[in-house]
PDB file of C-alpha atoms in Angstrom:
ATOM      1  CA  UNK A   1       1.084 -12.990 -74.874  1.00 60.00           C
ATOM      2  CA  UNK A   2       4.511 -11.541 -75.277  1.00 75.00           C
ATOM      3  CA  UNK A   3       7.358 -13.418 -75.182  1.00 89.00           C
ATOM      4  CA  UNK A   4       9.369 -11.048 -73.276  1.00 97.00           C
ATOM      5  CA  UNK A   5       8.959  -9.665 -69.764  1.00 98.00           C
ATOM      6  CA  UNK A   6       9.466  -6.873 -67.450  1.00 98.00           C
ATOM      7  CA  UNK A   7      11.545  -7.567 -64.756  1.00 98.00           C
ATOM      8  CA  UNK A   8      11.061  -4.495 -62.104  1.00 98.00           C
ATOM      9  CA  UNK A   9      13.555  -5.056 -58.993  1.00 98.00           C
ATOM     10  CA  UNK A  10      12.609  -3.385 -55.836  1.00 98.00           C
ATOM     11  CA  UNK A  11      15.317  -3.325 -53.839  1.00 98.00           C
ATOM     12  CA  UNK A  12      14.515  -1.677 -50.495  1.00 98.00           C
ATOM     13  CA  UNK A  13      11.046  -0.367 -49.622  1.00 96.00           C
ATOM     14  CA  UNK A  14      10.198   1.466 -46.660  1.00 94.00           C
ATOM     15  CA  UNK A  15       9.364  -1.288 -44.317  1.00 95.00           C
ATOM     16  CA  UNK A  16      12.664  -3.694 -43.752  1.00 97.00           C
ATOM     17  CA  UNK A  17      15.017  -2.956 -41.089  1.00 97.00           C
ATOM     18  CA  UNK A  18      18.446  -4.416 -40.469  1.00 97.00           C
ATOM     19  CA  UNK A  19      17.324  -5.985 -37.949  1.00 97.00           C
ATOM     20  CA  UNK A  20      14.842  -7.436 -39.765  1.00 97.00           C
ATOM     21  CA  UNK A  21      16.843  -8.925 -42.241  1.00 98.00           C
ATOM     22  CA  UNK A  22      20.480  -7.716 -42.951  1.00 98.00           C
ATOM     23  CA  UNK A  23      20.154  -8.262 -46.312  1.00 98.00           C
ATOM     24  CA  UNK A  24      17.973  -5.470 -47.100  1.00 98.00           C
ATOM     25  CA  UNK A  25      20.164  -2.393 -48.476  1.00 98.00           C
ATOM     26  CA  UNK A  26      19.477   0.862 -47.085  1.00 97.00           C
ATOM     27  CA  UNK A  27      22.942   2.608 -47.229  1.00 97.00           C
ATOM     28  CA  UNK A  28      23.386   4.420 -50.289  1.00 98.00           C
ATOM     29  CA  UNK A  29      26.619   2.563 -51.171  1.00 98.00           C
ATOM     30  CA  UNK A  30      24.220  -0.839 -50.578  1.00 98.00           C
ATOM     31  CA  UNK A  31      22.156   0.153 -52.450  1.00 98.00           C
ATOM     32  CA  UNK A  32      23.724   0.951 -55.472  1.00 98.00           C
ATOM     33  CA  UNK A  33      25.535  -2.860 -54.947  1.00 98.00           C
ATOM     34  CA  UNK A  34      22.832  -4.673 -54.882  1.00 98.00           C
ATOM     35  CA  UNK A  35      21.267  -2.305 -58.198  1.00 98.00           C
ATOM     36  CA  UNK A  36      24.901  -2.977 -59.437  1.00 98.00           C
ATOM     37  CA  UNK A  37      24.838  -6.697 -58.892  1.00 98.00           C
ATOM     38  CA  UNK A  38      20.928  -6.735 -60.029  1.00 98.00           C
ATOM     39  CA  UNK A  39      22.087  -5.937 -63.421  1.00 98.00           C
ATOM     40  CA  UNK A  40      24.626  -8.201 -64.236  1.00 98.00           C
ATOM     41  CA  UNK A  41      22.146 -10.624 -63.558  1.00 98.00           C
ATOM     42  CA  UNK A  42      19.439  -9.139 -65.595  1.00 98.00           C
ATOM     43  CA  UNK A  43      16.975  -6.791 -64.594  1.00 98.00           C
ATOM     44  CA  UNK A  44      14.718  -4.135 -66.407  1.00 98.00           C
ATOM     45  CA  UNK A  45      13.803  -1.422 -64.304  1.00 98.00           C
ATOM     46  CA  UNK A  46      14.746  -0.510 -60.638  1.00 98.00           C
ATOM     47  CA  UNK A  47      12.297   0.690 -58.469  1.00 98.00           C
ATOM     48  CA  UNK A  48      14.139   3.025 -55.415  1.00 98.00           C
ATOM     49  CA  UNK A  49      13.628   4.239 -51.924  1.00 98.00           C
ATOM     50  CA  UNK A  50      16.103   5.980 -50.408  1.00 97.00           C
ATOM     51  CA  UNK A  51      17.075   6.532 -46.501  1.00 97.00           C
ATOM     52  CA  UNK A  52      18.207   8.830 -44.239  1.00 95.00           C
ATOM     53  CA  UNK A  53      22.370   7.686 -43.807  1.00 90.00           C
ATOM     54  CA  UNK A  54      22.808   7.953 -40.267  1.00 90.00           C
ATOM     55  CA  UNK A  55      19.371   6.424 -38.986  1.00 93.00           C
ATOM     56  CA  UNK A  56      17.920   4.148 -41.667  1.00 94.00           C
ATOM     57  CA  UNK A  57      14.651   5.947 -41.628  1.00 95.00           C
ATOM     58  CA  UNK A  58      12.891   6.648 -45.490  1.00 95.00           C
ATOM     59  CA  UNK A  59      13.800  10.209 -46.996  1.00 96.00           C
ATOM     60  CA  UNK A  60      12.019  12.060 -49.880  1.00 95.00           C
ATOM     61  CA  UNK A  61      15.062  14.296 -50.051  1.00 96.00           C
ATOM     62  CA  UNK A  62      16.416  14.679 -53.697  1.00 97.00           C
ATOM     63  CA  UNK A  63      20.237  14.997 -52.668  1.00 97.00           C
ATOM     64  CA  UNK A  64      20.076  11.419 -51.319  1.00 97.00           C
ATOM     65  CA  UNK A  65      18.679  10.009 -54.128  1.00 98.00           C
ATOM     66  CA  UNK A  66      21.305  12.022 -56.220  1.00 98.00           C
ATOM     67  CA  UNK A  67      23.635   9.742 -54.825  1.00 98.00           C
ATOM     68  CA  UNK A  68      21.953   6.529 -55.634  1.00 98.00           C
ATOM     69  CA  UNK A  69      20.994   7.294 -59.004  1.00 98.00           C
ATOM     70  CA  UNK A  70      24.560   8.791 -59.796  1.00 98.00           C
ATOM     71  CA  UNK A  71      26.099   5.743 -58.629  1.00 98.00           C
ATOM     72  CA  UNK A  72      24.081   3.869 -60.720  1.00 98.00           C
ATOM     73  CA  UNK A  73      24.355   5.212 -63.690  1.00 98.00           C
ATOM     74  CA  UNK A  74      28.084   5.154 -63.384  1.00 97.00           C
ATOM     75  CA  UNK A  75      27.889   1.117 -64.569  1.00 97.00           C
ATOM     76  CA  UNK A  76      23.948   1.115 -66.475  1.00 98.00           C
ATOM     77  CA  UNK A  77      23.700   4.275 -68.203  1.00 98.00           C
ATOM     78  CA  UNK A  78      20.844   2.935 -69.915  1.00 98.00           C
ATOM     79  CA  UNK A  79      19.112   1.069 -66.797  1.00 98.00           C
ATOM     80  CA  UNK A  80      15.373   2.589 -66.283  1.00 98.00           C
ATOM     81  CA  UNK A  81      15.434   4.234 -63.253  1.00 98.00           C
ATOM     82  CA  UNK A  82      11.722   4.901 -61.170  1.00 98.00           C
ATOM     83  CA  UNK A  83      12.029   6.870 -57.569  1.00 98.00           C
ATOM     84  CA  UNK A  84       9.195   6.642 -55.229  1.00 97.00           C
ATOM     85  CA  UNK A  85       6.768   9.314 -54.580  1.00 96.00           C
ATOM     86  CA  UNK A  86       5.669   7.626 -51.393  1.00 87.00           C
ATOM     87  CA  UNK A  87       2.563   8.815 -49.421  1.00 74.00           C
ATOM     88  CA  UNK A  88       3.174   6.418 -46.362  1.00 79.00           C
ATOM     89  CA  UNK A  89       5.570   8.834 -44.497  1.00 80.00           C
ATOM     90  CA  UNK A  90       5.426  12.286 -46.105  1.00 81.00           C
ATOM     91  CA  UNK A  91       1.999  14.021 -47.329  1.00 83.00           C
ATOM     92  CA  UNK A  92       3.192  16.999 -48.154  1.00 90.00           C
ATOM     93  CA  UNK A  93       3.510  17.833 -52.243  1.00 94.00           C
ATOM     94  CA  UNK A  94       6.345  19.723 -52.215  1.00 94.00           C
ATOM     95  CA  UNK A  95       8.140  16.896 -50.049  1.00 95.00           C
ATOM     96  CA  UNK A  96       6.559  14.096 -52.370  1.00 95.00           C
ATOM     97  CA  UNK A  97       7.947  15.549 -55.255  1.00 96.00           C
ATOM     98  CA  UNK A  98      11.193  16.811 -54.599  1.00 97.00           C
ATOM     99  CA  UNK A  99      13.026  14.150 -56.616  1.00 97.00           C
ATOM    100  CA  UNK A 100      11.054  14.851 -59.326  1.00 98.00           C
ATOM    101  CA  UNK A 101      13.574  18.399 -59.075  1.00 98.00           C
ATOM    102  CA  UNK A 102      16.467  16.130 -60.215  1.00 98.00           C
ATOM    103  CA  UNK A 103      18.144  17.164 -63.802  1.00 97.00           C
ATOM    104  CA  UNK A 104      20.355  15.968 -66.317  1.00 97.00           C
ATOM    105  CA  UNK A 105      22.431  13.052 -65.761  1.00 97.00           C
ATOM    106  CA  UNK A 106      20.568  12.618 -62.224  1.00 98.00           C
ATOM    107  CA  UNK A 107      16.634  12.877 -63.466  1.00 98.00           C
ATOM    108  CA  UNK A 108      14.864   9.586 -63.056  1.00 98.00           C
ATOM    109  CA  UNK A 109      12.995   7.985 -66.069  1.00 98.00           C
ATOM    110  CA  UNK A 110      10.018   7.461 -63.937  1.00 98.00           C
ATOM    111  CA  UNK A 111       8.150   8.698 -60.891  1.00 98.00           C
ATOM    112  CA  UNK A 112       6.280   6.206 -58.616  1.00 98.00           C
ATOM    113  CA  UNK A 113       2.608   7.307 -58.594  1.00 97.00           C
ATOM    114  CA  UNK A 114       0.238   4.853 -56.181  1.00 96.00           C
ATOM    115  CA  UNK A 115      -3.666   5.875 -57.694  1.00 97.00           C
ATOM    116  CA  UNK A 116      -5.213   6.174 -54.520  1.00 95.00           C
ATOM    117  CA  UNK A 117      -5.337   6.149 -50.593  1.00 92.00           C
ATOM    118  CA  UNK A 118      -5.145   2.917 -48.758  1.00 91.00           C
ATOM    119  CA  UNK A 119      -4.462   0.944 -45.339  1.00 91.00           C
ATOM    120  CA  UNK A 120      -1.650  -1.448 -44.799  1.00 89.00           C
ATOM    121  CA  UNK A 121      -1.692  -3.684 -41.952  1.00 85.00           C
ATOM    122  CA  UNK A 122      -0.280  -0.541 -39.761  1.00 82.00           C
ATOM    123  CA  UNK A 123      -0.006   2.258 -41.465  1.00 85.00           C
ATOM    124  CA  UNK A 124      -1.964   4.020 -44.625  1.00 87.00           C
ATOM    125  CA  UNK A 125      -0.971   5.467 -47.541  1.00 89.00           C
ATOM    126  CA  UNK A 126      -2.368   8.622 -47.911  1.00 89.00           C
ATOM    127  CA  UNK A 127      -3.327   9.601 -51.765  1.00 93.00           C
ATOM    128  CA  UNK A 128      -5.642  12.598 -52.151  1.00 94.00           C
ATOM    129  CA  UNK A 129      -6.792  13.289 -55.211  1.00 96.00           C
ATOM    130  CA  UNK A 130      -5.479  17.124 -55.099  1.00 96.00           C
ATOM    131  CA  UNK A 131      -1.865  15.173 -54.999  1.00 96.00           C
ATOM    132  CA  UNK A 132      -2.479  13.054 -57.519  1.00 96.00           C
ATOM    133  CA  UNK A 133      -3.326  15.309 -59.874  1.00 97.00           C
ATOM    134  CA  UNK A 134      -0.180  17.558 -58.683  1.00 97.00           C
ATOM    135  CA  UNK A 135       2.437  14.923 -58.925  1.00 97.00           C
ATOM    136  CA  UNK A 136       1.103  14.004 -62.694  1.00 97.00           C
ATOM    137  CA  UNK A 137       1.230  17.331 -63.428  1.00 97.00           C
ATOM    138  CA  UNK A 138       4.793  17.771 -62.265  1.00 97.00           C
ATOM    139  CA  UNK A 139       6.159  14.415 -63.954  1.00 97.00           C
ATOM    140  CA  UNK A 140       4.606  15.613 -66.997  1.00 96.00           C
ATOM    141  CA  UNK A 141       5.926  18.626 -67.271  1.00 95.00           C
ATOM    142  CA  UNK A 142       9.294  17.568 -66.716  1.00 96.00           C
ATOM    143  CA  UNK A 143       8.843  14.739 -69.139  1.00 97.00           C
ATOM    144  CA  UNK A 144       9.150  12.038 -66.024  1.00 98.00           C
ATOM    145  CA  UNK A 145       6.806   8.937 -66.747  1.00 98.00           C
ATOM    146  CA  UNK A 146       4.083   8.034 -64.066  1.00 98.00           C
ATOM    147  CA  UNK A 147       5.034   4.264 -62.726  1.00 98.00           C
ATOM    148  CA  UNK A 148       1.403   3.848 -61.827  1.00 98.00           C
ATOM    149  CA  UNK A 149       0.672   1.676 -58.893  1.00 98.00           C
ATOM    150  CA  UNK A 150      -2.692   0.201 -58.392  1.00 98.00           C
ATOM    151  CA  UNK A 151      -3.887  -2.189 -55.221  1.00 97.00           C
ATOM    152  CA  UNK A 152      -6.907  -2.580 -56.315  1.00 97.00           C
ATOM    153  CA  UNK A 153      -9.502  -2.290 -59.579  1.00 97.00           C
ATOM    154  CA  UNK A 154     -10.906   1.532 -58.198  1.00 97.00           C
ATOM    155  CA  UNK A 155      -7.038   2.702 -58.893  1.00 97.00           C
ATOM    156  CA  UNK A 156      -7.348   1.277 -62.535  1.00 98.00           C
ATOM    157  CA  UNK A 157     -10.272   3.506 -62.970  1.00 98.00           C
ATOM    158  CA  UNK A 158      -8.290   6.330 -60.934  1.00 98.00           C
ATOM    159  CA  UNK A 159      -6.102   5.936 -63.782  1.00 98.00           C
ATOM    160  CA  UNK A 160      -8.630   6.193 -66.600  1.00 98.00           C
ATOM    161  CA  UNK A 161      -9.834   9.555 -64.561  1.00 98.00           C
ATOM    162  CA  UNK A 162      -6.427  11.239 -65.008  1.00 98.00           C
ATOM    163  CA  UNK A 163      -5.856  10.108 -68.825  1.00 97.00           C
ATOM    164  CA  UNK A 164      -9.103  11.858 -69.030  1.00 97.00           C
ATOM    165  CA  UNK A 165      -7.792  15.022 -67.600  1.00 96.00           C
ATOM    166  CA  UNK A 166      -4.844  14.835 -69.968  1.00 96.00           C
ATOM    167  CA  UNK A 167      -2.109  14.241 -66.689  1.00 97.00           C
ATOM    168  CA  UNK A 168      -1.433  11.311 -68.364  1.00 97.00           C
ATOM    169  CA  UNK A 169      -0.751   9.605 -71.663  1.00 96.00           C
ATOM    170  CA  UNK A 170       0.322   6.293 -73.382  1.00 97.00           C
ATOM    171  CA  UNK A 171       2.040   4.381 -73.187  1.00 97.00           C
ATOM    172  CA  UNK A 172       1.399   3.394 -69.593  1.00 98.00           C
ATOM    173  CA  UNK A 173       3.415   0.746 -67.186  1.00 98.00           C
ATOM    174  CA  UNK A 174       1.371  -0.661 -64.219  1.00 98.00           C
ATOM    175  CA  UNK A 175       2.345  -2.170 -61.204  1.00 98.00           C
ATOM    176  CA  UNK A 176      -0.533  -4.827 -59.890  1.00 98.00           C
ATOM    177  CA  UNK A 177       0.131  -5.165 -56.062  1.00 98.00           C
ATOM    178  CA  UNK A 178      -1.378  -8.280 -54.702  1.00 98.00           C
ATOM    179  CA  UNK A 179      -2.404  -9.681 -51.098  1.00 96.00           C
ATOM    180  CA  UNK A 180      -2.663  -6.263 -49.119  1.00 95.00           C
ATOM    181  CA  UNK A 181      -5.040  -6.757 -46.545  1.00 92.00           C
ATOM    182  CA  UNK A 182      -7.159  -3.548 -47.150  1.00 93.00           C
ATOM    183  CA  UNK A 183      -6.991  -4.835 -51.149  1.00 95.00           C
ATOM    184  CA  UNK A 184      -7.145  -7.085 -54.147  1.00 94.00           C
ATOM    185  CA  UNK A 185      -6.210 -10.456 -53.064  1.00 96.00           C
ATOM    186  CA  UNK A 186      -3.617 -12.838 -54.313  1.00 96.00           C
ATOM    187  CA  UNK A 187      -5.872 -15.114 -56.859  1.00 95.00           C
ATOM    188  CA  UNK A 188      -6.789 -15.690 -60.411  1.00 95.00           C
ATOM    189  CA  UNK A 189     -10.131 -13.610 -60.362  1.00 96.00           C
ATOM    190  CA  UNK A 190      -8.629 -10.384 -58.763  1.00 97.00           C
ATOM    191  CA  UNK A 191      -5.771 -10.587 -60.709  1.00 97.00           C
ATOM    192  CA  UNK A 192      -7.705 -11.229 -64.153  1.00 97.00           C
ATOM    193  CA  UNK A 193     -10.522  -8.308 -63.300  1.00 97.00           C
ATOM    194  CA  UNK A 194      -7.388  -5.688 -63.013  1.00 98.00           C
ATOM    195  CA  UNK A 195      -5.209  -6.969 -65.812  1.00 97.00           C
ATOM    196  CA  UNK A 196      -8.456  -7.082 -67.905  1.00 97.00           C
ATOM    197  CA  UNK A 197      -9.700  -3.338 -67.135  1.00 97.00           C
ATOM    198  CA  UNK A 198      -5.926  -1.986 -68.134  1.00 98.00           C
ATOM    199  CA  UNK A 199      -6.412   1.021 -70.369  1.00 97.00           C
ATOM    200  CA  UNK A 200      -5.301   0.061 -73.642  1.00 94.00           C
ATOM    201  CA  UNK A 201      -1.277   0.537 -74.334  1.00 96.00           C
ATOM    202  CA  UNK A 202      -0.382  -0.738 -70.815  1.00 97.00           C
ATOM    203  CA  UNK A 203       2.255  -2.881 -69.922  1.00 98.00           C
ATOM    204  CA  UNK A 204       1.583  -4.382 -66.847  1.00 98.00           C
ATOM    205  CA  UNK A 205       3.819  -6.842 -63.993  1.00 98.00           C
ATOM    206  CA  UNK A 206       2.364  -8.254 -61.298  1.00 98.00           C
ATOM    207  CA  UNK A 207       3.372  -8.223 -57.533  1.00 98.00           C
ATOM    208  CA  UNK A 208       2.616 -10.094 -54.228  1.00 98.00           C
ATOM    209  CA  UNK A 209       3.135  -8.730 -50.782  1.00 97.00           C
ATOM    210  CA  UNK A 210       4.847 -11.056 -48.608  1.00 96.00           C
ATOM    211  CA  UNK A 211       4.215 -14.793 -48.997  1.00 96.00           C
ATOM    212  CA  UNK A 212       2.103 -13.786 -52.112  1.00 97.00           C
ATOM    213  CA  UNK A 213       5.034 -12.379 -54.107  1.00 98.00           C
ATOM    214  CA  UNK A 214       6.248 -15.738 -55.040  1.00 98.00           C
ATOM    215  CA  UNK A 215       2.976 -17.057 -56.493  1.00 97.00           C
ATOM    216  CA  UNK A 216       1.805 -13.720 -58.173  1.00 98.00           C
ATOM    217  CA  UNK A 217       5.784 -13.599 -60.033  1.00 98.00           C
ATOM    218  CA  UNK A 218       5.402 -16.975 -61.378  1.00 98.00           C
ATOM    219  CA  UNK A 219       1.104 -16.249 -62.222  1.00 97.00           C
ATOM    220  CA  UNK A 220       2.165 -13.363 -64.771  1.00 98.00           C
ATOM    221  CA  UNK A 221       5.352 -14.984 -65.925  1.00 98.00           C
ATOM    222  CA  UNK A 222       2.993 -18.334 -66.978  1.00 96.00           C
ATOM    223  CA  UNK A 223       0.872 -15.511 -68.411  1.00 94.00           C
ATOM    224  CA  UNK A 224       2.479 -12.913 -70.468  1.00 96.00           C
ATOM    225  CA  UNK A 225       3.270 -10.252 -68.231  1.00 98.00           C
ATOM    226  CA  UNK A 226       5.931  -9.015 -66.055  1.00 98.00           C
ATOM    227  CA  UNK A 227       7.156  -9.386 -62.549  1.00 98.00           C
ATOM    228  CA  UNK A 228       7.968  -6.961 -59.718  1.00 98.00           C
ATOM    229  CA  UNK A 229      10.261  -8.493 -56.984  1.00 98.00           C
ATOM    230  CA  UNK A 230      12.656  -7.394 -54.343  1.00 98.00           C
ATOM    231  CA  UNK A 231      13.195  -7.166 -50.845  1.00 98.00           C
ATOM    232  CA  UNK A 232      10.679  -4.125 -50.154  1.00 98.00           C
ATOM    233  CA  UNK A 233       7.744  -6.772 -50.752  1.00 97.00           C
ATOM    234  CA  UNK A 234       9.067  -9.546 -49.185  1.00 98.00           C
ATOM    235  CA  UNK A 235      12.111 -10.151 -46.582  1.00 98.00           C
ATOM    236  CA  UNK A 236      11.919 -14.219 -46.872  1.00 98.00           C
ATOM    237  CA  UNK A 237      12.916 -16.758 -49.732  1.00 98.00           C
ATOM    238  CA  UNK A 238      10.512 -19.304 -48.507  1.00 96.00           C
ATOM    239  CA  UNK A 239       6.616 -19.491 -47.849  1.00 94.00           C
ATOM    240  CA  UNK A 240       7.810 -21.015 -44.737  1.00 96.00           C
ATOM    241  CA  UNK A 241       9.210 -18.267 -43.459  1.00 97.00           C
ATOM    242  CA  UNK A 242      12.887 -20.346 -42.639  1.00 98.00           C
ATOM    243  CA  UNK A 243      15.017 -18.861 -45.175  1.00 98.00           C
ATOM    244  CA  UNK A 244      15.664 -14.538 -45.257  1.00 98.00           C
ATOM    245  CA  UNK A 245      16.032 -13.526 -48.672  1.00 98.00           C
ATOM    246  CA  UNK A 246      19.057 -11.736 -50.744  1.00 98.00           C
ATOM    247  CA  UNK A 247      17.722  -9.797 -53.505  1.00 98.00           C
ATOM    248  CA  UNK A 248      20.220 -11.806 -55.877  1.00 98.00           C
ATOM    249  CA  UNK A 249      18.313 -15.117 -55.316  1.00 98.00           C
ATOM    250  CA  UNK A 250      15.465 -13.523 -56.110  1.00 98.00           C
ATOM    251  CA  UNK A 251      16.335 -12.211 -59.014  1.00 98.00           C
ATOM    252  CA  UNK A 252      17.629 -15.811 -59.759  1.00 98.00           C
ATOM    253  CA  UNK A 253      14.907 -17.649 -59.253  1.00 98.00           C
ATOM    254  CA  UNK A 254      12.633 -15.498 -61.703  1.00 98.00           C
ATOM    255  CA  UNK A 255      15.029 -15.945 -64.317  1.00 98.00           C
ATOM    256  CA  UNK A 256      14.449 -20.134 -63.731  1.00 98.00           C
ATOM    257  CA  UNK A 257      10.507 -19.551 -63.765  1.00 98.00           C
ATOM    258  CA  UNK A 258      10.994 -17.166 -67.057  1.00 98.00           C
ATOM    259  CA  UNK A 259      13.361 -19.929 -68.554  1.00 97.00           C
ATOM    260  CA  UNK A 260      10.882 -22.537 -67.724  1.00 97.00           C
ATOM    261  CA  UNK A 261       7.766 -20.682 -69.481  1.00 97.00           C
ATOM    262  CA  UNK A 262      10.323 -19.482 -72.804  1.00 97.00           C
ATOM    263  CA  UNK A 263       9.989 -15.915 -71.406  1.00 97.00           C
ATOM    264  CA  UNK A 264      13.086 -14.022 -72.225  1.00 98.00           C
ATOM    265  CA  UNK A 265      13.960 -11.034 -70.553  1.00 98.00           C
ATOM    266  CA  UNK A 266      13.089  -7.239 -71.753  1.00 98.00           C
ATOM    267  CA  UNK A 267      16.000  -5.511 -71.777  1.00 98.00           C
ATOM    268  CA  UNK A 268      16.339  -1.409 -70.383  1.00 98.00           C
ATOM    269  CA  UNK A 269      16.871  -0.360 -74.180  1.00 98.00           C
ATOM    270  CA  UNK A 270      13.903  -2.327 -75.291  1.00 98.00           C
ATOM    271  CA  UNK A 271      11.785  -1.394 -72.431  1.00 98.00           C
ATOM    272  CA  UNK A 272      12.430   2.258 -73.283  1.00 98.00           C
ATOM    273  CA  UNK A 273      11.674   1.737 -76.909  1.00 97.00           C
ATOM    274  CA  UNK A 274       8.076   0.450 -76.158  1.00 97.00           C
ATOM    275  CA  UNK A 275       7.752   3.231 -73.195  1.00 97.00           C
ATOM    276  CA  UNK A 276       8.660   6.245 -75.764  1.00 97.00           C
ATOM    277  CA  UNK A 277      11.855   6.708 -72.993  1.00 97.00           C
ATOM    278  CA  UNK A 278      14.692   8.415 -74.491  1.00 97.00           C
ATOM    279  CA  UNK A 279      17.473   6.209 -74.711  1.00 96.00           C
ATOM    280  CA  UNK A 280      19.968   6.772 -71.645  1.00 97.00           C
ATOM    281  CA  UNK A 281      23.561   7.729 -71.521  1.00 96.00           C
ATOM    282  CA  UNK A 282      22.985  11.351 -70.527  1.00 96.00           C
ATOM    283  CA  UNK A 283      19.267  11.279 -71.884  1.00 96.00           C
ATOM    284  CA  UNK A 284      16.429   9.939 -69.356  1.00 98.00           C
ATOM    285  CA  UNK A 285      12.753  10.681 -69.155  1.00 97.00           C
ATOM    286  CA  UNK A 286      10.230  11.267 -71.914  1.00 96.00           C
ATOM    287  CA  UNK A 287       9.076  14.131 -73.784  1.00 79.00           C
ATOM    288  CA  UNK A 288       5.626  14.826 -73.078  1.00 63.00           C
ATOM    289  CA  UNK A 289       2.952  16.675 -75.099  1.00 58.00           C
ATOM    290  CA  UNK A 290       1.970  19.893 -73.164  1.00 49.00           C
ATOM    291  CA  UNK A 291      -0.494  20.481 -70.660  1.00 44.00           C
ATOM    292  CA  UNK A 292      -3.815  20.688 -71.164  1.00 41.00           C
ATOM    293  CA  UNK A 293      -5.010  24.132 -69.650  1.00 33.00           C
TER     294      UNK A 293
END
């Protein structure tokens, strides 16, 4: 069990609205607030969507993202930036991957990479295995580390496939989503299976879709690992559904739970030491060995 923990905030998603909640940021100026705000309270990692300015609608397009991560990085140089790769709105690989095309001061550390196709309660991701293997090729290439996503245990053994295949290597950071209706529940025996068939050099937070993000947060804080929160998995504060939730309060009330089980926070710097990241200010990504042919 490690005493420190990974705190991944996910700040928009695709799904909230404004009029949803108006908490959820989806400007680019927002969103860089809340990001800004995120880490003066303490965060690790940011996980980022981006929309379209005028109409709110999710974008793949790299010049928008520019923008966020620029802003960003004006205030955490050294914050661990991931952009989604999303499959939910755009299939299309040269679409998927265009902020991947992002260089210099603007390249993210880490590429969002979700290990296989799957149904949400209206829509579906769509995953084929030809872009899978595309987008890992492309991050490693351009030294841009796979955040790799997995819903259920057949995506953990996705993920074996590609290390296989040599699209991907150690050290590995995995996001466990919880309580999708097409996938693994939100209890102890889904969430121990997946945690438990983890490749070996993984680091690993857990995450709960809606009302389950609360109790899957505090399960892998109580248990060693680290927590993914924000708005994109869950608009409300309370299980009751009375109370819409700022990202700020969220963030606050993990720190509480981490205080309470003498986690202590792992910082970007850190995070990047154990990830083989370079170490920010002007540097992001990783260096990769070369592809196997």
């Amino acid at each position: 069990m490690s005493t420190d923990f990974i705190l991944n905030f996910t700040p928009t998603g695709m799904i909230p609205t404004k009029d949803m909640t108006t908490h959820v940021p989806i400007s680019v100026s927002e969103i860089v607030e809340d990001v800004h705000q995120a880490s003066e309270i303490g965060i690790t990692m940011v996980h980022l969507h981006a929309r379209e300015e005028s109409t709110g609608v999710p974008t793949y397009k790299k010049e928008i993202y520019a923008q966020i991560v620029e802003g960003i990085r004006k205030y955490a140089p050294e914050l661990v930036i991931c952009l989604s790769l999303s499959g939910r709105n755009f299939s299309e690989i040269e679409l998927r991957s265009d902020p991947l095309m992002l260089e210099g001061n603007l390249k993210p550390d880490m590429g969002s990479l979700t290990l296989s196709s799957l149904n949400f309660n209206k829509t579906a991701s769509v995953n084929s295995p030809d872009t899978l293997m595309a987008l890992a090729n492309i991050m490693k290439e351009k030294g841009i580390v796979p955040e790799l996503e997995a819903f259920d245990i057949g995506m953990i053994n996705y993920a074996k496939y590609l290390e296989k295949k040599n699209l991907i290597e150690p050290p590995y950071y995995f996001n466990l989503l919880f309580g999708n209706i097409a996938c693994s529940q939100a209890n102890l025996l889904h969430a121990g299976v997946m945690i438990n068939d983890l490749p070996q050099d993984s680091f690993w937070s857990l995450a709960g879709i809606g009302n389950e993000q609360l109790k899957m947060n505090s399960l892998s804080l109580a248990f060693g690992g680290g927590v993914r929160v924000g708005i994109e998995d869950n608009i409300w504060y309370d299980t009751k559904r009375t109370v819409l939730a700022k990202n700020a309060d969220l963030l606050k009330r993990i720190h509480v739970i981490a205080d309470a089980n003498e986690r202590t926070l792992m910082t970007p710097q850190d995070f990047r030491i154990k990830m083989n990241l370079k170490k920010g200010f002007g540097e992001y990504g990783r260096t990769f060995k070369g592809v196997d042919s």
